[in-house]
Amino acid sequence: MHMQNIETLRQEASRLIKFEIELIQNIVSDKNLSPTKSSGDNNASKLSKQSLDETLSILMNEQQKLDDFEMVVAVVGTMKAGKSTVINAIVGNEVVPNRNRPMTALPTLITHSQGLRDPELEFNNNSPVNELLRKISSELNNSKLKHVFEEHRKDRDMNELLLMIETGKEFGQRYSDRESIYAFLRSLNDLVRLAKDLNLEFPFNEYRNTKNLPRIKVEFAHIKETENTQGKLTLLDTPGPNEAGQDNLKRMLGEQLKRASAVLAVLDYTQLKSDADADVRRQLDEIASLNEGRMFALVNRYDQKDKNSDDIETTKRVVAEQLMKGKVDKDDIFPVSARYAYLSNRARNQLDNEGKLPELNNDAPEWLHDYVEFIVGNPRYYRPEDQKILKEDIEDGWTKSLFSEPLEIIIKSAHEKSALMVVSSVAAKLRDNIQALDNSIQARKGSLAKTIDEIEENIKEIQKDIEAVKQQSEKALEDLNKAFKATDAEVKKGFKYLVEQAEKDLKHYFAEGKRQEQAEKEIKQKSKEVDKKRESIGFLTGFLEALKNEKLQNQSKDSKKNNTIDFDPKSPVIEFSSRRDADKLLDKVHKSVDTSIKSMEENLKKGIEFALQGFNDELEVTSQQAQKQIKGLEERLAKQDINLSIKLPDADKLNVDFVVFDVLDDMVKHDTVTKYDERRQDNAWGTVCSWFGTSDWGWETYSYQEDVFKVDIKKIQKSVMNHFKETFGKVESDISSSVKEPLEKSLNEFFKNFENVVEAIRADFTASKKDKEKDQGEQKNISESLSKVSEKLKANKKDVEDLYKDASRV
């Protein structure tokens, strides 16, 4: 793919849009055609005033897409991997605040805006969150929630949000200074977490459209000198895989990742081989599957490499092969130092804008102290008055950051893919519009050579087609409801079975302190029996057996694993002298619990996909029947020398995404205990006794405080089981909304489009009846105007088709 090719396609798409806009404007102003805002069915005709106005609106919107060329690079990362620093490094300015806890609970856009040195934030769709603030305000005096509010008041940032709610303040639509932007982002993201703890729904659905998210506008330092041919570059700051914590947010995030031009994963070089990050790596692997071919990885903190650490090539290979399982190419992985990149970019930005850097003193900004420490190396070498040395230091820091290559490759790639997506979308709209317009012209033009009786006969036949479409639609939805009712019962049986199995696994694990091993021979035998039975069962009755078979296969794989004890169940509260040792135990528990839960989750998803295949097959049959009916209509009209080319949209296949299980947060309790010991007395008597090595004289008892980190296994068990039931209870209740509703929507949209296509043709014939009611001179003028439009369409129809094919090939 080459940018020059895409720019050529973009220019051609823009030319063809302008042509269609001019053509429609000519039709509207043509006195012979004189499309008016007619009542009733005639509005369905593509030559009616209403349809022409709608088409103009669509084309202008497509032109705006070409002008904007917005490319969205979604940035995902684990907590503390340096995602915020990476974003600030790309921008060259501090636009996203750093906090020790998860910051991004709601995605935020950061858009390059030429010449805008100081960031500005827009949040036009603030009504849904302000409504949530009012709901929380009404609960402030609820005694049942008192403990929740009291707990949150202990946190300074959350207390600010609660004070905001108490005083009736709401979120605005504009923020124009850094401090107010930071305060807004903190409060908005804390609101997401507060709503969850209060069991209130955060309005995630209102922010599924990327345009409704908060947007920070600021000039990106590294591309400010670039010619404005890149369109609009936007970063999407997303919740990390281990930060989201809410099902609706995860679904919304998944949708936005699918729509992004590229996805940039931020990993921590110092944690690549850490067991603590295993769950995060698995979730990043899922994101890689979702965005294969559009994903890049920055391995941050590479500046902390020592002489014994992996070099760049080894690091790339490890991430590509072991972490991303081959779903991200080695050449799309870049070890970097976001800290060096941010600080050098920040200094360069300051130097370019202000002509100097600040003096290093107690009042100097925090970033400058970091810049002197990490880039300059020593305060005595910092020379803010010497621009030559400053520029050398800045360039040296940027070089050490290793950021140049990934920035160029990722942004260029994102631009190309985003631009291609826009061109492909525009080409598809152009093709649909020009074909529909041509069909209307041909129907009107061909009818002028027919008698009114022949036209009326065509209208009657097409009315039958419309009735047939409606009957097909009703039958398809009736069949869907019957099939879904039967399938839903099977799904619930399968769900119940899997929940019971997972609960048994979890209970056994917490009772024994280790995962349950199955007798491999017994599993293989049962698996063979299920396979044999599965050969003779049908689609619906096969659902439950398919789930059981998957469960048995997974157990067989698990039985080969090392059966080690994670903890002693006889000691439910385990103490450690360091947080790190306590976290190691949690990692073991997390891994064991996660194996059971993920097995259940994957089996449920596979089972539902097994059931959905039957629905998708039915959709395909429905689509083929509709195409057959359209072909019959085309052939019938062709016999009358009225040549139409009608295309129907494909019926969308269904995809069902289930949530990922999250648990074991905040399960280590930090405490301080008093311990006692003995020591020699610190006086002359103690010294004398030490000479003689006495064991009973010259000693004293003393006390001291020691940090203790406690892990309560019973508390973990309770949390796991509660979260398990809550999470999968939602999944069971969501099956209808996740399967039936999308399928009904898909069918309804398909048949609505089908009916609209046929309805438009009928409206064209109805309009042609009015043409025949006019005198011969007027009919001749109408025919000449239609012929002129037809010739112009014919001249550009091939160009539109070529654009569509070229965009598909690039």
PDB file of C-alpha atoms in Angstrom, residues 540-670:
ATOM      1  CA  LEU A 540     -30.398 -28.058  18.592  1.00  0.00           C
ATOM      2  CA  THR A 541     -29.920 -31.180  20.687  1.00  0.00           C
ATOM      3  CA  GLY A 542     -26.231 -31.101  19.844  1.00  0.00           C
ATOM      4  CA  PHE A 543     -25.650 -27.860  21.709  1.00  0.00           C
ATOM      5  CA  LEU A 544     -25.376 -29.288  25.220  1.00  0.00           C
ATOM      6  CA  GLU A 545     -23.307 -32.273  24.086  1.00  0.00           C
ATOM      7  CA  ALA A 546     -20.956 -29.918  22.238  1.00  0.00           C
ATOM      8  CA  LEU A 547     -20.370 -28.025  25.468  1.00  0.00           C
ATOM      9  CA  LYS A 548     -19.764 -31.214  27.446  1.00  0.00           C
ATOM     10  CA  ASN A 549     -17.352 -32.437  24.821  1.00  0.00           C
ATOM     11  CA  GLU A 550     -15.367 -29.197  24.988  1.00  0.00           C
ATOM     12  CA  LYS A 551     -15.322 -29.426  28.790  1.00  0.00           C
ATOM     13  CA  LEU A 552     -13.967 -32.965  28.695  1.00  0.00           C
ATOM     14  CA  GLN A 553     -11.301 -32.043  26.169  1.00  0.00           C
ATOM     15  CA  ASN A 554     -10.148 -29.121  28.299  1.00  0.00           C
ATOM     16  CA  GLN A 555     -10.045 -31.320  31.400  1.00  0.00           C
ATOM     17  CA  SER A 556      -7.932 -33.809  29.486  1.00  0.00           C
ATOM     18  CA  LYS A 557      -5.458 -31.063  28.637  1.00  0.00           C
ATOM     19  CA  ASP A 558      -5.480 -29.787  32.235  1.00  0.00           C
ATOM     20  CA  SER A 559      -4.742 -33.257  33.627  1.00  0.00           C
ATOM     21  CA  LYS A 560      -1.338 -33.175  31.970  1.00  0.00           C
ATOM     22  CA  LYS A 561      -0.325 -30.061  33.903  1.00  0.00           C
ATOM     23  CA  ASN A 562       1.795 -30.093  37.040  1.00  0.00           C
ATOM     24  CA  ASN A 563      -0.437 -30.653  40.069  1.00  0.00           C
ATOM     25  CA  THR A 564       1.239 -28.378  42.651  1.00  0.00           C
ATOM     26  CA  ILE A 565      -0.253 -26.995  45.865  1.00  0.00           C
ATOM     27  CA  ASP A 566      -0.874 -23.232  45.806  1.00  0.00           C
ATOM     28  CA  PHE A 567      -1.648 -22.831  49.523  1.00  0.00           C
ATOM     29  CA  ASP A 568      -2.425 -24.771  52.687  1.00  0.00           C
ATOM     30  CA  PRO A 569      -6.214 -24.683  53.214  1.00  0.00           C
ATOM     31  CA  LYS A 570      -5.670 -25.362  56.925  1.00  0.00           C
ATOM     32  CA  SER A 571      -4.115 -21.885  57.253  1.00  0.00           C
ATOM     33  CA  PRO A 572      -6.727 -19.566  55.688  1.00  0.00           C
ATOM     34  CA  VAL A 573      -4.870 -16.348  56.622  1.00  0.00           C
ATOM     35  CA  ILE A 574      -1.306 -16.348  55.337  1.00  0.00           C
ATOM     36  CA  GLU A 575       1.221 -13.691  56.365  1.00  0.00           C
ATOM     37  CA  PHE A 576       4.159 -12.436  54.308  1.00  0.00           C
ATOM     38  CA  SER A 577       6.926 -10.019  55.136  1.00  0.00           C
ATOM     39  CA  SER A 578       6.816  -8.390  51.699  1.00  0.00           C
ATOM     40  CA  ARG A 579       4.104  -7.301  49.300  1.00  0.00           C
ATOM     41  CA  ARG A 580       5.922  -9.058  46.483  1.00  0.00           C
ATOM     42  CA  ASP A 581       5.642 -12.481  48.177  1.00  0.00           C
ATOM     43  CA  ALA A 582       1.942 -11.903  48.860  1.00  0.00           C
ATOM     44  CA  ASP A 583       1.384 -10.966  45.217  1.00  0.00           C
ATOM     45  CA  LYS A 584       3.112 -14.174  44.129  1.00  0.00           C
ATOM     46  CA  LEU A 585       0.504 -16.206  46.020  1.00  0.00           C
ATOM     47  CA  LEU A 586      -2.288 -14.147  44.473  1.00  0.00           C
ATOM     48  CA  ASP A 587      -0.806 -14.829  41.046  1.00  0.00           C
ATOM     49  CA  LYS A 588      -0.963 -18.581  41.696  1.00  0.00           C
ATOM     50  CA  VAL A 589      -4.553 -18.352  42.913  1.00  0.00           C
ATOM     51  CA  HIS A 590      -5.485 -16.090  39.992  1.00  0.00           C
ATOM     52  CA  LYS A 591      -3.966 -18.526  37.507  1.00  0.00           C
ATOM     53  CA  SER A 592      -5.784 -21.537  38.955  1.00  0.00           C
ATOM     54  CA  VAL A 593      -9.135 -19.757  39.282  1.00  0.00           C
ATOM     55  CA  ASP A 594      -8.758 -18.182  35.874  1.00  0.00           C
ATOM     56  CA  THR A 595      -8.175 -21.581  34.249  1.00  0.00           C
ATOM     57  CA  SER A 596     -11.561 -22.846  35.438  1.00  0.00           C
ATOM     58  CA  ILE A 597     -13.413 -19.632  34.624  1.00  0.00           C
ATOM     59  CA  LYS A 598     -11.832 -19.148  31.201  1.00  0.00           C
ATOM     60  CA  SER A 599     -12.550 -22.765  30.333  1.00  0.00           C
ATOM     61  CA  MET A 600     -16.221 -22.222  31.153  1.00  0.00           C
ATOM     62  CA  GLU A 601     -16.316 -18.911  29.302  1.00  0.00           C
ATOM     63  CA  GLU A 602     -14.691 -20.318  26.167  1.00  0.00           C
ATOM     64  CA  ASN A 603     -16.950 -23.375  26.182  1.00  0.00           C
ATOM     65  CA  LEU A 604     -20.054 -21.219  26.491  1.00  0.00           C
ATOM     66  CA  LYS A 605     -18.896 -19.032  23.620  1.00  0.00           C
ATOM     67  CA  LYS A 606     -18.102 -22.049  21.444  1.00  0.00           C
ATOM     68  CA  GLY A 607     -21.484 -23.551  22.225  1.00  0.00           C
ATOM     69  CA  ILE A 608     -23.352 -20.393  21.304  1.00  0.00           C
ATOM     70  CA  GLU A 609     -21.303 -20.039  18.112  1.00  0.00           C
ATOM     71  CA  PHE A 610     -22.315 -23.643  17.363  1.00  0.00           C
ATOM     72  CA  ALA A 611     -25.977 -22.637  17.771  1.00  0.00           C
ATOM     73  CA  LEU A 612     -25.545 -19.380  15.806  1.00  0.00           C
ATOM     74  CA  GLN A 613     -24.218 -21.214  12.782  1.00  0.00           C
ATOM     75  CA  GLY A 614     -27.723 -22.508  12.152  1.00  0.00           C
ATOM     76  CA  PHE A 615     -29.105 -18.965  12.216  1.00  0.00           C
ATOM     77  CA  ASN A 616     -26.391 -17.710   9.886  1.00  0.00           C
ATOM     78  CA  ASP A 617     -27.186 -20.512   7.457  1.00  0.00           C
ATOM     79  CA  GLU A 618     -30.825 -19.415   7.494  1.00  0.00           C
ATOM     80  CA  LEU A 619     -29.786 -15.814   6.833  1.00  0.00           C
ATOM     81  CA  GLU A 620     -27.806 -16.953   3.815  1.00  0.00           C
ATOM     82  CA  VAL A 621     -30.822 -18.861   2.446  1.00  0.00           C
ATOM     83  CA  THR A 622     -33.051 -15.808   3.016  1.00  0.00           C
ATOM     84  CA  SER A 623     -30.566 -13.591   1.167  1.00  0.00           C
ATOM     85  CA  GLN A 624     -30.421 -15.999  -1.794  1.00  0.00           C
ATOM     86  CA  GLN A 625     -34.238 -16.141  -1.996  1.00  0.00           C
ATOM     87  CA  ALA A 626     -34.393 -12.351  -2.053  1.00  0.00           C
ATOM     88  CA  GLN A 627     -31.752 -12.162  -4.799  1.00  0.00           C
ATOM     89  CA  LYS A 628     -33.781 -14.689  -6.802  1.00  0.00           C
ATOM     90  CA  GLN A 629     -36.895 -12.544  -6.494  1.00  0.00           C
ATOM     91  CA  ILE A 630     -34.959  -9.415  -7.555  1.00  0.00           C
ATOM     92  CA  LYS A 631     -33.542 -11.289 -10.552  1.00  0.00           C
ATOM     93  CA  GLY A 632     -37.086 -12.241 -11.581  1.00  0.00           C
ATOM     94  CA  LEU A 633     -38.128  -8.587 -11.415  1.00  0.00           C
ATOM     95  CA  GLU A 634     -35.124  -7.521 -13.527  1.00  0.00           C
ATOM     96  CA  GLU A 635     -35.851 -10.164 -16.172  1.00  0.00           C
ATOM     97  CA  ARG A 636     -39.553  -9.275 -16.323  1.00  0.00           C
ATOM     98  CA  LEU A 637     -38.780  -5.590 -16.934  1.00  0.00           C
ATOM     99  CA  ALA A 638     -35.965  -6.376 -19.376  1.00  0.00           C
ATOM    100  CA  LYS A 639     -38.553  -7.976 -21.688  1.00  0.00           C
ATOM    101  CA  GLN A 640     -40.115  -4.518 -21.884  1.00  0.00           C
ATOM    102  CA  ASP A 641     -36.721  -2.923 -22.698  1.00  0.00           C
ATOM    103  CA  ILE A 642     -36.485  -1.461 -19.176  1.00  0.00           C
ATOM    104  CA  ASN A 643     -33.023  -2.514 -17.970  1.00  0.00           C
ATOM    105  CA  LEU A 644     -32.382  -2.232 -14.235  1.00  0.00           C
ATOM    106  CA  SER A 645     -29.475  -3.435 -12.106  1.00  0.00           C
ATOM    107  CA  ILE A 646     -30.525  -4.012  -8.511  1.00  0.00           C
ATOM    108  CA  LYS A 647     -28.119  -4.905  -5.676  1.00  0.00           C
ATOM    109  CA  LEU A 648     -29.132  -5.971  -2.187  1.00  0.00           C
ATOM    110  CA  PRO A 649     -26.913  -5.614   0.875  1.00  0.00           C
ATOM    111  CA  ASP A 650     -25.585  -8.831   2.377  1.00  0.00           C
ATOM    112  CA  ALA A 651     -27.276 -10.079   5.525  1.00  0.00           C
ATOM    113  CA  ASP A 652     -24.852  -9.462   8.376  1.00  0.00           C
ATOM    114  CA  LYS A 653     -23.483 -12.519  10.105  1.00  0.00           C
ATOM    115  CA  LEU A 654     -23.743 -12.615  13.863  1.00  0.00           C
ATOM    116  CA  ASN A 655     -20.866 -12.376  16.284  1.00  0.00           C
ATOM    117  CA  VAL A 656     -21.258 -12.784  20.030  1.00  0.00           C
ATOM    118  CA  ASP A 657     -18.608 -11.408  22.382  1.00  0.00           C
ATOM    119  CA  PHE A 658     -18.707 -12.419  26.022  1.00  0.00           C
ATOM    120  CA  VAL A 659     -17.054 -10.640  28.908  1.00  0.00           C
ATOM    121  CA  VAL A 660     -13.717 -11.541  30.461  1.00  0.00           C
ATOM    122  CA  PHE A 661     -13.674 -12.575  34.102  1.00  0.00           C
ATOM    123  CA  ASP A 662     -11.916 -10.146  36.492  1.00  0.00           C
ATOM    124  CA  VAL A 663     -11.347 -10.739  40.198  1.00  0.00           C
ATOM    125  CA  LEU A 664      -8.710 -10.736  42.990  1.00  0.00           C
ATOM    126  CA  ASP A 665      -8.247  -6.959  43.139  1.00  0.00           C
ATOM    127  CA  ASP A 666      -7.206  -5.461  46.507  1.00  0.00           C
ATOM    128  CA  MET A 667      -6.877  -8.837  48.208  1.00  0.00           C
ATOM    129  CA  VAL A 668      -3.638  -8.105  50.105  1.00  0.00           C
ATOM    130  CA  LYS A 669      -4.103  -6.394  53.477  1.00  0.00           C
ATOM    131  CA  HIS A 670      -1.165  -4.297  54.646  1.00  0.00           C
TER     132      HIS A 670
END
